[in-house]
Amino acid sequence: MSDPRILDPAGPAVADIDAKLRLRPRDFATIAAVWGFLALVAIASRVLDPRIPGLAPQISAAAIRLTLFEYGLWMLLTPPLLWFAARLTDDDRRRLWSVLLAVVAGLVLALAVDTLVEALRENVLRPPRRRRRMMVRGGFGPFRRAFGDLGFVDDLMVYFAVLFAGVARASMLRATWRRHEATRLQAHAAQLQGQLANARLGALRAQLDPHFLFNTLNAVSAMVERDPRGVRRMISRLSELLRHSLEGGADEIPLHRELALLDRYVDIMRVRFGDRLRVSVDASDEAQRGLVPNLILQPIVENAIRYAVAPREQGGAVRISAHRAGDRLVIRVLDDGPGPDAATAPSGQGVGLSNARARLAELYGGAQHLQLKANTDGPGAVTEISLPYRPGPA
């Protein structure tokens, strides 16, 4: 499912990044501290400048006030410039227009600031007689200086410095937000993937349980008149298996517990087939501690009984073996039936085996395999399961 926070440009995601870019009280404090420090440095350099030794005290005070006004003006202009820089960088498709807009805005602002500061300088620092002489001789001095001497260039450099700081801040905050969103979306996707896998496993188990239940009930109905005691035993074992199935539990259980559950199913089949069914188990202690999918062996043993025991009057044998091979757990179910020829579903695509393959794939991906093949050591078929070995709780 798509995340509406990403698809909808007016959705919460846009609001989140706007909140990140918004200036906070600590940002305003930082702006005031930076411009205050620069103003102090400028004042110190002007007061202590050896090139103007005869500067009168009242002129020094006026110069300090003018310096404070100039840097205070840039301090007030910094927040809107940071906002302007964030807006310029929010759409990469309009990069050329953003650059042109930034240059034009910078020229206008630099001219305005330089004209205002120069007008104050003319009226504050220059003696009144010289001030009148300049106005009579050449018109309004600040505009002449701004355009004639390119005095606005210094203010233009300050503008670009603030603008680039705003661009760097916006880019850094956006990159941090994107990393946070990517991490959040990855966690959300992993959670959804886990939920999907659990839903698939639940659906597979729901498919398995009716399949097993119908087969067992058919066996019960076939024996209800000729062996009532055996039917009661089958119903008792069936209720135990159904209780375990309905209680759910973990997707994986130790092999020794899986074999105990399988023994209940085999006990039901023994009531049906009597001495015709011979089942043996050979599993090492280390293998029995390994984790396997819950109820994975029942459909495989049921498949072996169906083809190796049920159709033959003399019955048949089913052998279950399990051992650890390095980092793998290998489980084999062998029977002495006719083998996987054309008459006995050679590809093993019945409901039970297909279900077992799907459950293994959901739990282990490509790190597992289930293969039905002919027994090379004698008659019959072998169903082999190989999966990663992971020991269960002691």
mmCIF file of C-alpha atoms in Angstrom:
data_model
loop_
_atom_site.group_PDB
_atom_site.id
_atom_site.type_symbol
_atom_site.label_atom_id
_atom_site.label_comp_id
_atom_site.label_asym_id
_atom_site.label_seq_id
_atom_site.Cartn_x
_atom_site.Cartn_y
_atom_site.Cartn_z
ATOM 1 C CA MET A 1 0.000 0.000 0.000
ATOM 2 C CA SER A 2 1.310 3.448 -0.850
ATOM 3 C CA ASP A 3 1.967 5.898 1.933
ATOM 4 C CA PRO A 4 -0.386 8.894 1.525
ATOM 5 C CA ARG A 5 2.138 11.069 3.287
ATOM 6 C CA ILE A 6 4.435 10.708 0.277
ATOM 7 C CA LEU A 7 1.924 10.721 -2.568
ATOM 8 C CA ASP A 8 -0.144 13.695 -1.442
ATOM 9 C CA PRO A 9 1.899 16.917 -1.685
ATOM 10 C CA ALA A 10 -0.578 18.666 0.572
ATOM 11 C CA GLY A 11 -0.600 15.867 3.110
ATOM 12 C CA PRO A 12 1.077 15.539 6.499
ATOM 13 C CA ALA A 13 4.530 14.949 4.961
ATOM 14 C CA VAL A 14 4.640 18.489 3.549
ATOM 15 C CA ALA A 15 3.450 19.854 6.875
ATOM 16 C CA ASP A 16 6.212 17.896 8.620
ATOM 17 C CA ILE A 17 9.029 19.338 6.498
ATOM 18 C CA ASP A 18 7.542 22.848 6.806
ATOM 19 C CA ALA A 19 7.621 22.436 10.570
ATOM 20 C CA LYS A 20 11.269 21.341 10.367
ATOM 21 C CA LEU A 21 12.197 24.427 8.319
ATOM 22 C CA ARG A 22 10.352 26.852 10.587
ATOM 23 C CA LEU A 23 12.634 28.988 12.762
ATOM 24 C CA ARG A 24 12.553 28.175 16.469
ATOM 25 C CA PRO A 25 13.409 30.434 19.413
ATOM 26 C CA ARG A 26 16.939 29.029 19.551
ATOM 27 C CA ASP A 27 17.372 29.919 15.848
ATOM 28 C CA PHE A 28 16.357 33.525 16.527
ATOM 29 C CA ALA A 29 18.767 33.610 19.471
ATOM 30 C CA THR A 30 21.565 32.321 17.230
ATOM 31 C CA ILE A 31 20.813 34.964 14.577
ATOM 32 C CA ALA A 32 20.867 37.738 17.190
ATOM 33 C CA ALA A 33 24.127 36.420 18.688
ATOM 34 C CA VAL A 34 25.899 36.212 15.307
ATOM 35 C CA TRP A 35 24.920 39.695 14.176
ATOM 36 C CA GLY A 36 25.616 41.119 17.632
ATOM 37 C CA PHE A 37 29.113 39.660 17.570
ATOM 38 C CA LEU A 38 29.757 41.035 14.065
ATOM 39 C CA ALA A 39 28.490 44.458 15.165
ATOM 40 C CA LEU A 40 30.873 44.490 18.158
ATOM 41 C CA VAL A 41 33.797 43.573 15.898
ATOM 42 C CA ALA A 42 32.860 46.364 13.458
ATOM 43 C CA ILE A 43 32.492 48.920 16.269
ATOM 44 C CA ALA A 44 35.831 47.965 17.770
ATOM 45 C CA SER A 45 37.560 48.295 14.403
ATOM 46 C CA ARG A 46 36.074 51.763 13.808
ATOM 47 C CA VAL A 47 36.764 53.134 17.279
ATOM 48 C CA LEU A 48 40.318 51.843 17.330
ATOM 49 C CA ASP A 49 41.107 52.673 13.705
ATOM 50 C CA PRO A 50 44.447 54.662 13.803
ATOM 51 C CA ARG A 51 43.610 56.400 10.507
ATOM 52 C CA ILE A 52 41.059 58.669 12.217
ATOM 53 C CA PRO A 53 42.883 59.834 15.393
ATOM 54 C CA GLY A 54 40.954 63.084 15.845
ATOM 55 C CA LEU A 55 37.472 61.623 15.776
ATOM 56 C CA ALA A 56 35.250 63.640 18.086
ATOM 57 C CA PRO A 57 33.398 61.769 20.878
ATOM 58 C CA GLN A 58 29.999 62.755 19.537
ATOM 59 C CA ILE A 59 30.999 61.545 16.053
ATOM 60 C CA SER A 60 32.264 58.252 17.575
ATOM 61 C CA ALA A 61 28.915 57.762 19.311
ATOM 62 C CA ALA A 62 27.112 58.502 16.050
ATOM 63 C CA ALA A 63 29.300 55.984 14.205
ATOM 64 C CA ILE A 64 28.523 53.353 16.834
ATOM 65 C CA ARG A 65 24.802 54.027 16.520
ATOM 66 C CA LEU A 66 25.017 53.824 12.736
ATOM 67 C CA THR A 67 26.914 50.515 12.941
ATOM 68 C CA LEU A 68 24.342 49.094 15.341
ATOM 69 C CA PHE A 69 21.559 50.210 13.003
ATOM 70 C CA GLU A 70 23.213 48.603 9.943
ATOM 71 C CA TYR A 71 23.854 45.254 11.616
ATOM 72 C CA GLY A 72 20.507 45.348 13.373
ATOM 73 C CA LEU A 73 18.857 45.866 9.995
ATOM 74 C CA TRP A 74 20.566 42.741 8.623
ATOM 75 C CA MET A 75 19.595 40.850 11.764
ATOM 76 C CA LEU A 76 15.933 41.706 11.092
ATOM 77 C CA LEU A 77 16.283 40.760 7.429
ATOM 78 C CA THR A 78 17.899 37.371 8.162
ATOM 79 C CA PRO A 79 14.706 35.400 9.156
ATOM 80 C CA PRO A 80 12.776 36.362 5.987
ATOM 81 C CA LEU A 81 15.888 35.650 3.914
ATOM 82 C CA LEU A 82 16.170 32.170 5.469
ATOM 83 C CA TRP A 83 12.491 31.586 4.662
ATOM 84 C CA PHE A 84 13.128 32.850 1.107
ATOM 85 C CA ALA A 85 16.088 30.467 0.713
ATOM 86 C CA ALA A 86 13.970 27.510 1.871
ATOM 87 C CA ARG A 87 11.264 28.367 -0.661
ATOM 88 C CA LEU A 88 13.822 28.675 -3.469
ATOM 89 C CA THR A 89 15.112 25.139 -2.876
ATOM 90 C CA ASP A 90 11.827 23.279 -2.436
ATOM 91 C CA ASP A 91 11.437 22.470 -6.148
ATOM 92 C CA ASP A 92 14.481 21.373 -8.179
ATOM 93 C CA ARG A 93 12.515 21.625 -11.438
ATOM 94 C CA ARG A 94 12.550 25.437 -11.231
ATOM 95 C CA ARG A 95 16.249 25.811 -10.434
ATOM 96 C CA LEU A 96 17.023 28.389 -13.188
ATOM 97 C CA TRP A 97 14.058 30.572 -12.249
ATOM 98 C CA SER A 98 15.064 30.317 -8.600
ATOM 99 C CA VAL A 99 18.593 31.564 -9.367
ATOM 100 C CA LEU A 100 17.277 34.479 -11.434
ATOM 101 C CA LEU A 101 14.775 35.400 -8.729
ATOM 102 C CA ALA A 102 17.487 35.250 -6.056
ATOM 103 C CA VAL A 103 19.805 37.541 -8.064
ATOM 104 C CA VAL A 104 17.086 40.101 -8.817
ATOM 105 C CA ALA A 105 15.874 40.109 -5.209
ATOM 106 C CA GLY A 106 19.472 40.490 -4.010
ATOM 107 C CA LEU A 107 20.135 43.498 -6.247
ATOM 108 C CA VAL A 108 16.948 45.229 -5.107
ATOM 109 C CA LEU A 109 17.576 44.539 -1.424
ATOM 110 C CA ALA A 110 21.262 45.504 -1.567
ATOM 111 C CA LEU A 111 20.454 48.814 -3.265
ATOM 112 C CA ALA A 112 17.731 49.561 -0.720
ATOM 113 C CA VAL A 113 19.927 48.744 2.301
ATOM 114 C CA ASP A 114 22.940 50.624 0.937
ATOM 115 C CA THR A 115 20.830 53.677 0.082
ATOM 116 C CA LEU A 116 19.213 53.730 3.526
ATOM 117 C CA VAL A 117 22.469 53.283 5.431
ATOM 118 C CA GLU A 118 24.289 55.845 3.265
ATOM 119 C CA ALA A 119 21.499 58.365 3.777
ATOM 120 C CA LEU A 120 21.827 57.958 7.531
ATOM 121 C CA ARG A 121 25.601 58.228 7.274
ATOM 122 C CA GLU A 122 25.333 61.480 5.291
ATOM 123 C CA ASN A 123 23.015 62.987 7.873
ATOM 124 C CA VAL A 124 24.747 61.675 10.993
ATOM 125 C CA LEU A 125 28.486 61.631 10.382
ATOM 126 C CA ARG A 126 29.084 64.554 7.994
ATOM 127 C CA PRO A 127 29.213 68.168 9.343
ATOM 128 C CA PRO A 128 26.087 70.211 8.427
ATOM 129 C CA ARG A 129 28.044 72.714 6.268
ATOM 130 C CA ARG A 130 29.551 69.918 4.138
ATOM 131 C CA ARG A 131 26.174 68.205 3.950
ATOM 132 C CA ARG A 132 24.531 71.310 2.471
ATOM 133 C CA ARG A 133 27.413 71.808 0.045
ATOM 134 C CA MET A 134 27.081 68.204 -1.295
ATOM 135 C CA MET A 135 23.324 68.499 -1.790
ATOM 136 C CA VAL A 136 23.704 71.791 -3.689
ATOM 137 C CA ARG A 137 26.534 70.454 -5.792
ATOM 138 C CA GLY A 138 25.383 66.987 -6.771
ATOM 139 C CA GLY A 139 21.845 66.090 -5.742
ATOM 140 C CA PHE A 140 21.049 63.226 -3.383
ATOM 141 C CA GLY A 141 24.388 61.725 -2.319
ATOM 142 C CA PRO A 142 23.350 58.179 -1.289
ATOM 143 C CA PHE A 143 21.976 57.307 -4.736
ATOM 144 C CA ARG A 144 25.063 58.779 -6.403
ATOM 145 C CA ARG A 145 27.314 56.594 -4.243
ATOM 146 C CA ALA A 146 25.240 53.468 -4.697
ATOM 147 C CA PHE A 147 25.183 53.623 -8.489
ATOM 148 C CA GLY A 148 28.359 55.521 -9.180
ATOM 149 C CA ASP A 149 30.786 53.901 -6.728
ATOM 150 C CA LEU A 150 28.997 50.475 -6.649
ATOM 151 C CA GLY A 151 28.631 50.859 -2.918
ATOM 152 C CA PHE A 152 25.807 48.337 -2.872
ATOM 153 C CA VAL A 153 28.199 45.463 -3.721
ATOM 154 C CA ASP A 154 29.167 44.999 -0.067
ATOM 155 C CA ASP A 155 25.525 44.656 0.908
ATOM 156 C CA LEU A 156 24.974 42.306 -2.032
ATOM 157 C CA MET A 157 27.754 40.063 -0.699
ATOM 158 C CA VAL A 158 26.132 40.065 2.734
ATOM 159 C CA TYR A 159 22.810 39.152 1.108
ATOM 160 C CA PHE A 160 24.328 36.179 -0.742
ATOM 161 C CA ALA A 161 26.130 35.025 2.422
ATOM 162 C CA VAL A 162 22.832 34.954 4.336
ATOM 163 C CA LEU A 163 21.034 33.355 1.380
ATOM 164 C CA PHE A 164 23.646 30.590 1.025
ATOM 165 C CA ALA A 165 23.458 29.939 4.764
ATOM 166 C CA GLY A 166 19.690 29.560 4.389
ATOM 167 C CA VAL A 167 20.091 27.199 1.432
ATOM 168 C CA ALA A 168 22.593 25.081 3.382
ATOM 169 C CA ARG A 169 20.286 24.990 6.406
ATOM 170 C CA ALA A 170 17.235 24.005 4.327
ATOM 171 C CA SER A 171 19.197 21.328 2.441
ATOM 172 C CA MET A 172 20.567 19.836 5.657
ATOM 173 C CA LEU A 173 17.142 19.767 7.331
ATOM 174 C CA ARG A 174 15.531 18.229 4.246
ATOM 175 C CA ALA A 175 18.238 15.550 4.031
ATOM 176 C CA THR A 176 17.776 14.723 7.726
ATOM 177 C CA TRP A 177 14.007 14.563 7.269
ATOM 178 C CA ARG A 178 14.334 12.309 4.209
ATOM 179 C CA ARG A 179 16.624 9.917 6.098
ATOM 180 C CA HIS A 180 14.160 9.834 8.978
ATOM 181 C CA GLU A 181 11.237 9.228 6.611
ATOM 182 C CA ALA A 182 13.172 6.518 4.746
ATOM 183 C CA THR A 183 13.930 4.760 8.033
ATOM 184 C CA ARG A 184 10.312 5.065 9.127
ATOM 185 C CA LEU A 185 9.004 3.749 5.816
ATOM 186 C CA GLN A 186 11.463 0.839 5.863
ATOM 187 C CA ALA A 187 10.321 -0.104 9.360
ATOM 188 C CA HIS A 188 6.692 0.242 8.264
ATOM 189 C CA ALA A 189 7.343 -1.887 5.160
ATOM 190 C CA ALA A 190 9.080 -4.550 7.271
ATOM 191 C CA GLN A 191 6.115 -4.560 9.646
ATOM 192 C CA LEU A 192 3.676 -4.906 6.752
ATOM 193 C CA GLN A 193 5.815 -7.662 5.233
ATOM 194 C CA GLY A 194 5.747 -9.541 8.527
ATOM 195 C CA GLN A 195 1.991 -9.131 8.787
ATOM 196 C CA LEU A 196 1.589 -10.336 5.207
ATOM 197 C CA ALA A 197 3.763 -13.379 5.869
ATOM 198 C CA ASN A 198 1.752 -14.194 9.004
ATOM 199 C CA ALA A 199 -1.480 -13.827 7.053
ATOM 200 C CA ARG A 200 -0.189 -16.156 4.348
ATOM 201 C CA LEU A 201 0.914 -18.722 6.913
ATOM 202 C CA GLY A 202 -2.457 -18.466 8.614
ATOM 203 C CA ALA A 203 -4.214 -19.020 5.289
ATOM 204 C CA LEU A 204 -2.003 -22.010 4.528
ATOM 205 C CA ARG A 205 -2.686 -23.548 7.924
ATOM 206 C CA ALA A 206 -6.402 -22.914 7.463
ATOM 207 C CA GLN A 207 -6.148 -24.794 4.154
ATOM 208 C CA LEU A 208 -4.221 -27.656 5.748
ATOM 209 C CA ASP A 209 -6.547 -28.226 8.703
ATOM 210 C CA PRO A 210 -9.754 -28.903 6.686
ATOM 211 C CA HIS A 211 -7.797 -31.151 4.325
ATOM 212 C CA PHE A 212 -6.539 -33.255 7.249
ATOM 213 C CA LEU A 213 -9.906 -33.117 9.033
ATOM 214 C CA PHE A 214 -11.903 -34.347 6.034
ATOM 215 C CA ASN A 215 -9.525 -37.245 5.434
ATOM 216 C CA THR A 216 -9.686 -38.289 9.082
ATOM 217 C CA LEU A 217 -13.473 -38.018 9.243
ATOM 218 C CA ASN A 218 -13.729 -40.220 6.149
ATOM 219 C CA ALA A 219 -11.632 -42.829 7.950
ATOM 220 C CA VAL A 220 -13.851 -42.547 11.038
ATOM 221 C CA SER A 221 -17.027 -42.998 8.993
ATOM 222 C CA ALA A 222 -15.570 -46.117 7.337
ATOM 223 C CA MET A 223 -14.847 -47.752 10.728
ATOM 224 C CA VAL A 224 -17.761 -46.588 12.867
ATOM 225 C CA GLU A 225 -19.635 -49.945 12.640
ATOM 226 C CA ARG A 226 -16.838 -52.510 12.599
ATOM 227 C CA ASP A 227 -14.551 -50.983 15.295
ATOM 228 C CA PRO A 228 -16.375 -48.635 17.716
ATOM 229 C CA ARG A 229 -13.492 -48.729 20.229
ATOM 230 C CA GLY A 230 -11.026 -47.787 17.535
ATOM 231 C CA VAL A 231 -13.284 -44.956 16.382
ATOM 232 C CA ARG A 232 -13.386 -43.547 19.926
ATOM 233 C CA ARG A 233 -9.574 -43.671 20.010
ATOM 234 C CA MET A 234 -9.361 -41.911 16.646
ATOM 235 C CA ILE A 235 -11.767 -39.196 17.813
ATOM 236 C CA SER A 236 -9.704 -38.676 20.972
ATOM 237 C CA ARG A 237 -6.457 -38.282 19.025
ATOM 238 C CA LEU A 238 -8.214 -36.088 16.468
ATOM 239 C CA SER A 239 -9.478 -33.757 19.192
ATOM 240 C CA GLU A 240 -5.921 -33.383 20.531
ATOM 241 C CA LEU A 241 -4.604 -32.459 17.094
ATOM 242 C CA LEU A 242 -7.443 -30.045 16.431
ATOM 243 C CA ARG A 243 -6.937 -28.399 19.821
ATOM 244 C CA HIS A 244 -3.270 -27.848 18.988
ATOM 245 C CA SER A 245 -4.181 -26.494 15.564
ATOM 246 C CA LEU A 246 -6.853 -24.114 16.853
ATOM 247 C CA GLU A 247 -4.631 -22.804 19.648
ATOM 248 C CA GLY A 248 -2.208 -21.655 16.963
ATOM 249 C CA GLY A 249 1.061 -20.921 18.701
ATOM 250 C CA ALA A 250 4.463 -20.354 17.151
ATOM 251 C CA ASP A 251 5.136 -20.859 13.459
ATOM 252 C CA GLU A 252 8.154 -22.990 14.399
ATOM 253 C CA ILE A 253 8.503 -25.649 17.081
ATOM 254 C CA PRO A 254 11.346 -28.064 18.016
ATOM 255 C CA LEU A 255 11.417 -31.241 15.979
ATOM 256 C CA HIS A 256 10.823 -33.430 19.047
ATOM 257 C CA ARG A 257 7.501 -31.661 19.637
ATOM 258 C CA GLU A 258 6.625 -31.990 15.952
ATOM 259 C CA LEU A 259 7.303 -35.746 16.178
ATOM 260 C CA ALA A 260 5.054 -35.971 19.250
ATOM 261 C CA LEU A 261 2.218 -34.320 17.322
ATOM 262 C CA LEU A 262 2.908 -36.603 14.369
ATOM 263 C CA ASP A 263 2.616 -39.618 16.673
ATOM 264 C CA ARG A 264 -0.996 -38.637 17.435
ATOM 265 C CA TYR A 265 -1.781 -38.606 13.723
ATOM 266 C CA VAL A 266 -0.019 -41.942 13.191
ATOM 267 C CA ASP A 267 -2.007 -43.387 16.107
ATOM 268 C CA ILE A 268 -5.200 -42.427 14.267
ATOM 269 C CA MET A 269 -3.935 -44.129 11.107
ATOM 270 C CA ARG A 270 -2.935 -47.242 13.079
ATOM 271 C CA VAL A 271 -6.540 -47.625 14.191
ATOM 272 C CA ARG A 272 -7.568 -47.523 10.541
ATOM 273 C CA PHE A 273 -4.860 -49.734 9.008
ATOM 274 C CA GLY A 274 -3.810 -51.881 11.978
ATOM 275 C CA ASP A 275 -0.685 -53.955 11.330
ATOM 276 C CA ARG A 276 -0.606 -52.883 7.698
ATOM 277 C CA LEU A 277 0.958 -49.575 8.778
ATOM 278 C CA ARG A 278 4.542 -49.677 10.093
ATOM 279 C CA VAL A 279 6.128 -46.384 11.110
ATOM 280 C CA SER A 280 9.626 -45.872 12.506
ATOM 281 C CA VAL A 281 11.517 -42.738 13.553
ATOM 282 C CA ASP A 282 15.285 -42.217 13.611
ATOM 283 C CA ALA A 283 16.216 -38.680 14.708
ATOM 284 C CA SER A 284 19.384 -37.644 16.522
ATOM 285 C CA ASP A 285 19.142 -35.636 19.731
ATOM 286 C CA GLU A 286 20.749 -32.630 18.036
ATOM 287 C CA ALA A 287 18.258 -32.798 15.172
ATOM 288 C CA GLN A 288 15.318 -33.030 17.574
ATOM 289 C CA ARG A 289 16.340 -29.692 19.095
ATOM 290 C CA GLY A 290 16.147 -27.970 15.697
ATOM 291 C CA LEU A 291 13.191 -25.767 14.832
ATOM 292 C CA VAL A 292 10.783 -26.838 12.090
ATOM 293 C CA PRO A 293 7.458 -25.410 10.814
ATOM 294 C CA ASN A 294 4.508 -26.363 12.967
ATOM 295 C CA LEU A 295 2.713 -29.483 11.599
ATOM 296 C CA ILE A 296 5.014 -29.716 8.568
ATOM 297 C CA LEU A 297 5.431 -33.509 8.710
ATOM 298 C CA GLN A 298 1.753 -34.489 8.907
ATOM 299 C CA PRO A 299 0.862 -33.838 5.211
ATOM 300 C CA ILE A 300 4.096 -35.543 4.072
ATOM 301 C CA VAL A 301 3.486 -38.678 6.133
ATOM 302 C CA GLU A 302 -0.169 -38.616 5.055
ATOM 303 C CA ASN A 303 0.989 -38.551 1.421
ATOM 304 C CA ALA A 304 3.286 -41.544 2.036
ATOM 305 C CA ILE A 305 0.484 -43.513 3.724
ATOM 306 C CA ARG A 306 -1.896 -42.683 0.903
ATOM 307 C CA TYR A 307 0.349 -44.146 -1.808
ATOM 308 C CA ALA A 308 2.445 -46.750 0.025
ATOM 309 C CA VAL A 309 0.014 -48.237 2.582
ATOM 310 C CA ALA A 310 -3.649 -47.629 1.695
ATOM 311 C CA PRO A 311 -3.766 -49.239 -1.800
ATOM 312 C CA ARG A 312 -1.808 -52.424 -0.848
ATOM 313 C CA GLU A 313 -3.247 -55.372 1.052
ATOM 314 C CA GLN A 314 0.066 -56.084 2.759
ATOM 315 C CA GLY A 315 0.379 -52.445 3.762
ATOM 316 C CA GLY A 316 3.706 -50.699 3.868
ATOM 317 C CA ALA A 317 6.388 -49.068 5.943
ATOM 318 C CA VAL A 318 7.114 -45.373 6.504
ATOM 319 C CA ARG A 319 10.473 -44.338 7.933
ATOM 320 C CA ILE A 320 11.234 -40.862 9.230
ATOM 321 C CA SER A 321 14.863 -39.806 9.712
ATOM 322 C CA ALA A 322 16.386 -36.486 10.746
ATOM 323 C CA HIS A 323 19.976 -35.347 11.194
ATOM 324 C CA ARG A 324 22.020 -32.193 11.236
ATOM 325 C CA ALA A 325 24.374 -31.612 8.292
ATOM 326 C CA GLY A 326 26.519 -28.590 9.127
ATOM 327 C CA ASP A 327 24.206 -25.595 9.311
ATOM 328 C CA ARG A 328 21.331 -27.550 7.764
ATOM 329 C CA LEU A 329 18.598 -29.740 9.204
ATOM 330 C CA VAL A 330 17.716 -32.586 6.843
ATOM 331 C CA ILE A 331 14.490 -34.562 7.320
ATOM 332 C CA ARG A 332 13.536 -37.534 5.125
ATOM 333 C CA VAL A 333 10.257 -39.435 4.916
ATOM 334 C CA LEU A 334 10.741 -42.776 3.105
ATOM 335 C CA ASP A 335 8.162 -45.337 2.105
ATOM 336 C CA ASP A 336 8.384 -48.735 0.386
ATOM 337 C CA GLY A 337 5.492 -48.147 -2.010
ATOM 338 C CA PRO A 338 5.512 -48.111 -5.818
ATOM 339 C CA GLY A 339 7.472 -44.855 -5.952
ATOM 340 C CA PRO A 340 6.682 -41.528 -7.607
ATOM 341 C CA ASP A 341 5.626 -42.777 -11.046
ATOM 342 C CA ALA A 342 2.876 -41.367 -13.237
ATOM 343 C CA ALA A 343 0.174 -43.097 -11.227
ATOM 344 C CA THR A 344 1.204 -41.576 -7.912
ATOM 345 C CA ALA A 345 1.448 -37.814 -8.535
ATOM 346 C CA PRO A 346 5.124 -37.699 -9.519
ATOM 347 C CA SER A 347 5.503 -33.973 -9.058
ATOM 348 C CA GLY A 348 4.040 -34.022 -5.591
ATOM 349 C CA GLN A 349 1.558 -31.266 -6.324
ATOM 350 C CA GLY A 350 -1.244 -32.496 -4.060
ATOM 351 C CA VAL A 351 -2.815 -30.182 -1.526
ATOM 352 C CA GLY A 352 -0.656 -31.416 1.353
ATOM 353 C CA LEU A 353 2.745 -31.193 -0.367
ATOM 354 C CA SER A 354 1.906 -27.935 -2.129
ATOM 355 C CA ASN A 355 0.885 -26.466 1.197
ATOM 356 C CA ALA A 356 4.109 -27.664 2.842
ATOM 357 C CA ARG A 357 6.197 -26.119 0.044
ATOM 358 C CA ALA A 358 4.395 -22.794 0.378
ATOM 359 C CA ARG A 359 4.877 -22.680 4.156
ATOM 360 C CA LEU A 360 8.588 -23.461 3.839
ATOM 361 C CA ALA A 361 8.979 -20.717 1.237
ATOM 362 C CA GLU A 362 7.220 -18.164 3.453
ATOM 363 C CA LEU A 363 9.392 -18.989 6.475
ATOM 364 C CA TYR A 364 12.810 -19.532 4.867
ATOM 365 C CA GLY A 365 12.659 -18.083 1.364
ATOM 366 C CA GLY A 366 15.252 -19.676 -0.895
ATOM 367 C CA ALA A 367 17.181 -21.230 2.009
ATOM 368 C CA GLN A 368 15.047 -24.400 1.948
ATOM 369 C CA HIS A 369 13.832 -27.094 -0.379
ATOM 370 C CA LEU A 370 11.280 -29.902 -0.377
ATOM 371 C CA GLN A 371 11.851 -32.620 -2.956
ATOM 372 C CA LEU A 372 9.877 -35.777 -3.770
ATOM 373 C CA LYS A 373 12.001 -38.350 -5.591
ATOM 374 C CA ALA A 374 12.461 -42.075 -6.070
ATOM 375 C CA ASN A 375 14.290 -43.995 -3.372
ATOM 376 C CA THR A 376 17.709 -44.925 -4.787
ATOM 377 C CA ASP A 377 18.349 -47.509 -2.020
ATOM 378 C CA GLY A 378 15.229 -49.579 -2.694
ATOM 379 C CA PRO A 379 11.577 -49.386 -3.705
ATOM 380 C CA GLY A 380 9.382 -46.455 -2.826
ATOM 381 C CA ALA A 381 9.703 -42.698 -2.634
ATOM 382 C CA VAL A 382 11.651 -40.223 -0.547
ATOM 383 C CA THR A 383 10.417 -36.790 0.474
ATOM 384 C CA GLU A 384 13.367 -34.697 1.648
ATOM 385 C CA ILE A 385 13.193 -31.401 3.528
ATOM 386 C CA SER A 386 16.294 -29.272 3.983
ATOM 387 C CA LEU A 387 16.180 -26.041 5.960
ATOM 388 C CA PRO A 388 18.504 -23.901 8.101
ATOM 389 C CA TYR A 389 19.378 -25.452 11.457
ATOM 390 C CA ARG A 390 18.392 -23.285 14.401
ATOM 391 C CA PRO A 391 18.159 -24.871 17.836
ATOM 392 C CA GLY A 392 15.006 -24.259 19.820
ATOM 393 C CA PRO A 393 14.785 -23.523 23.551
ATOM 394 C CA ALA A 394 16.212 -26.198 25.811
#
